[in-house]
Amino acid sequence: MSARIYQRPKNAMQSGKALLDQWVLEFQPAEAKKPDPLMGWAGSGDMKQQLQLRFNSADEAKAYATRYGIDAEIHATPPRRLKIQAYADNFR
């Protein structure tokens, strides 16, 4: 049973930064998804794919994973770089 721990990225379609400080623990899929014969929707018997645990820090998430014997890998968040630009720069 393996999982990944990451910090939620900012939505590109919105300017808000709510819930960006949370860390998420997601389980890796144990089996491939297959189409449902009746509806054609993708699905699998792996129920852990639907589980998403949220923590306040990466250390809390890692401690939870080690407590329950989950092999977790932490994906570091790249630093945010702001591109400071004025409206007048469009006309240079």
PDB file of C-alpha atoms in Angstrom:
ATOM      1  CA  MET A   1       0.000   0.000   0.000  1.00  0.00           C
ATOM      2  CA  SER A   2       1.677   3.182  -1.163  1.00  0.00           C
ATOM      3  CA  ALA A   3       0.574   6.792  -1.050  1.00  0.00           C
ATOM      4  CA  ARG A   4       1.751  10.241  -1.981  1.00  0.00           C
ATOM      5  CA  ILE A   5       1.747  13.352   0.168  1.00  0.00           C
ATOM      6  CA  TYR A   6       1.545  16.702  -1.565  1.00  0.00           C
ATOM      7  CA  GLN A   7       0.434  20.250  -0.997  1.00  0.00           C
ATOM      8  CA  ARG A   8      -2.627  21.277  -2.975  1.00  0.00           C
ATOM      9  CA  PRO A   9      -1.716  23.552  -5.922  1.00  0.00           C
ATOM     10  CA  LYS A  10      -3.414  26.859  -6.614  1.00  0.00           C
ATOM     11  CA  ASN A  11      -6.295  26.713  -9.073  1.00  0.00           C
ATOM     12  CA  ALA A  12      -5.274  28.547 -12.235  1.00  0.00           C
ATOM     13  CA  MET A  13      -8.826  29.681 -12.910  1.00  0.00           C
ATOM     14  CA  GLN A  14      -9.250  31.606  -9.654  1.00  0.00           C
ATOM     15  CA  SER A  15      -7.208  34.159  -7.772  1.00  0.00           C
ATOM     16  CA  GLY A  16      -8.002  32.923  -4.261  1.00  0.00           C
ATOM     17  CA  LYS A  17      -5.486  31.023  -2.160  1.00  0.00           C
ATOM     18  CA  ALA A  18      -7.821  29.275   0.293  1.00  0.00           C
ATOM     19  CA  LEU A  19      -6.873  25.756   1.448  1.00  0.00           C
ATOM     20  CA  LEU A  20      -3.407  25.983  -0.129  1.00  0.00           C
ATOM     21  CA  ASP A  21      -1.723  25.391   3.221  1.00  0.00           C
ATOM     22  CA  GLN A  22      -3.255  21.898   3.555  1.00  0.00           C
ATOM     23  CA  TRP A  23      -1.314  18.737   2.783  1.00  0.00           C
ATOM     24  CA  VAL A  24      -3.111  15.819   1.140  1.00  0.00           C
ATOM     25  CA  LEU A  25      -2.408  12.095   1.488  1.00  0.00           C
ATOM     26  CA  GLU A  26      -3.710  10.118  -1.516  1.00  0.00           C
ATOM     27  CA  PHE A  27      -3.352   6.397  -2.102  1.00  0.00           C
ATOM     28  CA  GLN A  28      -1.897   5.092  -5.344  1.00  0.00           C
ATOM     29  CA  PRO A  29      -4.304   3.001  -7.447  1.00  0.00           C
ATOM     30  CA  ALA A  30      -4.004  -0.715  -6.704  1.00  0.00           C
ATOM     31  CA  GLU A  31      -5.716  -1.800  -9.915  1.00  0.00           C
ATOM     32  CA  ALA A  32      -6.432  -0.305 -13.302  1.00  0.00           C
ATOM     33  CA  LYS A  33      -9.775   1.268 -14.082  1.00  0.00           C
ATOM     34  CA  LYS A  34     -12.024  -0.534 -16.530  1.00  0.00           C
ATOM     35  CA  PRO A  35     -15.150   0.646 -18.370  1.00  0.00           C
ATOM     36  CA  ASP A  36     -18.527  -0.336 -17.006  1.00  0.00           C
ATOM     37  CA  PRO A  37     -20.308  -2.600 -19.529  1.00  0.00           C
ATOM     38  CA  LEU A  38     -23.672  -0.832 -19.187  1.00  0.00           C
ATOM     39  CA  MET A  39     -22.818   2.875 -18.924  1.00  0.00           C
ATOM     40  CA  GLY A  40     -19.212   2.979 -20.126  1.00  0.00           C
ATOM     41  CA  TRP A  41     -18.015   4.890 -17.064  1.00  0.00           C
ATOM     42  CA  ALA A  42     -14.517   4.160 -15.771  1.00  0.00           C
ATOM     43  CA  GLY A  43     -14.426   2.373 -12.442  1.00  0.00           C
ATOM     44  CA  SER A  44     -12.517  -0.136 -10.352  1.00  0.00           C
ATOM     45  CA  GLY A  45     -12.893  -2.196  -7.196  1.00  0.00           C
ATOM     46  CA  ASP A  46     -10.193  -0.205  -5.409  1.00  0.00           C
ATOM     47  CA  MET A  47     -11.984   1.826  -2.730  1.00  0.00           C
ATOM     48  CA  LYS A  48      -8.826   3.562  -1.463  1.00  0.00           C
ATOM     49  CA  GLN A  49      -8.682   5.665  -4.633  1.00  0.00           C
ATOM     50  CA  GLN A  50     -11.684   7.578  -3.314  1.00  0.00           C
ATOM     51  CA  LEU A  51      -9.980   8.365  -0.009  1.00  0.00           C
ATOM     52  CA  GLN A  52      -8.211  11.707   0.415  1.00  0.00           C
ATOM     53  CA  LEU A  53      -6.889  12.680   3.852  1.00  0.00           C
ATOM     54  CA  ARG A  54      -6.040  16.321   4.645  1.00  0.00           C
ATOM     55  CA  PHE A  55      -3.454  17.479   7.192  1.00  0.00           C
ATOM     56  CA  ASN A  56      -2.135  20.829   8.397  1.00  0.00           C
ATOM     57  CA  SER A  57       1.515  19.969   7.734  1.00  0.00           C
ATOM     58  CA  ALA A  58       3.659  17.467   5.879  1.00  0.00           C
ATOM     59  CA  ASP A  59       5.031  16.181   9.196  1.00  0.00           C
ATOM     60  CA  GLU A  60       1.527  15.300  10.411  1.00  0.00           C
ATOM     61  CA  ALA A  61       0.805  13.439   7.185  1.00  0.00           C
ATOM     62  CA  LYS A  62       4.107  11.540   7.352  1.00  0.00           C
ATOM     63  CA  ALA A  63       3.504  10.657  11.022  1.00  0.00           C
ATOM     64  CA  TYR A  64       0.054   9.291  10.127  1.00  0.00           C
ATOM     65  CA  ALA A  65       1.549   7.218   7.308  1.00  0.00           C
ATOM     66  CA  THR A  66       4.275   5.722   9.490  1.00  0.00           C
ATOM     67  CA  ARG A  67       1.800   5.026  12.324  1.00  0.00           C
ATOM     68  CA  TYR A  68      -0.381   2.921  10.015  1.00  0.00           C
ATOM     69  CA  GLY A  69       2.433   1.355   7.960  1.00  0.00           C
ATOM     70  CA  ILE A  70       1.731   3.252   4.743  1.00  0.00           C
ATOM     71  CA  ASP A  71       4.672   3.681   2.391  1.00  0.00           C
ATOM     72  CA  ALA A  72       4.315   7.402   1.604  1.00  0.00           C
ATOM     73  CA  GLU A  73       6.370   9.655  -0.628  1.00  0.00           C
ATOM     74  CA  ILE A  74       6.367  13.417  -0.045  1.00  0.00           C
ATOM     75  CA  HIS A  75       6.239  15.603  -3.147  1.00  0.00           C
ATOM     76  CA  ALA A  76       7.676  19.020  -2.346  1.00  0.00           C
ATOM     77  CA  THR A  77       5.816  22.084  -3.530  1.00  0.00           C
ATOM     78  CA  PRO A  78       7.793  24.252  -5.949  1.00  0.00           C
ATOM     79  CA  PRO A  79       8.280  27.847  -4.778  1.00  0.00           C
ATOM     80  CA  ARG A  80       5.785  30.368  -6.070  1.00  0.00           C
ATOM     81  CA  ARG A  81       7.300  32.990  -8.311  1.00  0.00           C
ATOM     82  CA  LEU A  82       5.405  36.209  -8.874  1.00  0.00           C
ATOM     83  CA  LYS A  83       5.792  37.961 -12.192  1.00  0.00           C
ATOM     84  CA  ILE A  84       5.383  41.622 -11.294  1.00  0.00           C
ATOM     85  CA  GLN A  85       4.088  43.394 -14.342  1.00  0.00           C
ATOM     86  CA  ALA A  86       2.357  46.691 -14.914  1.00  0.00           C
ATOM     87  CA  TYR A  87      -0.415  47.297 -17.409  1.00  0.00           C
ATOM     88  CA  ALA A  88       1.839  49.798 -19.225  1.00  0.00           C
ATOM     89  CA  ASP A  89       4.273  46.952 -20.050  1.00  0.00           C
ATOM     90  CA  ASN A  90       1.784  45.711 -22.643  1.00  0.00           C
ATOM     91  CA  PHE A  91       2.465  48.784 -24.800  1.00  0.00           C
ATOM     92  CA  ARG A  92       6.286  48.783 -24.787  1.00  0.00           C
TER      93      ARG A  92
END
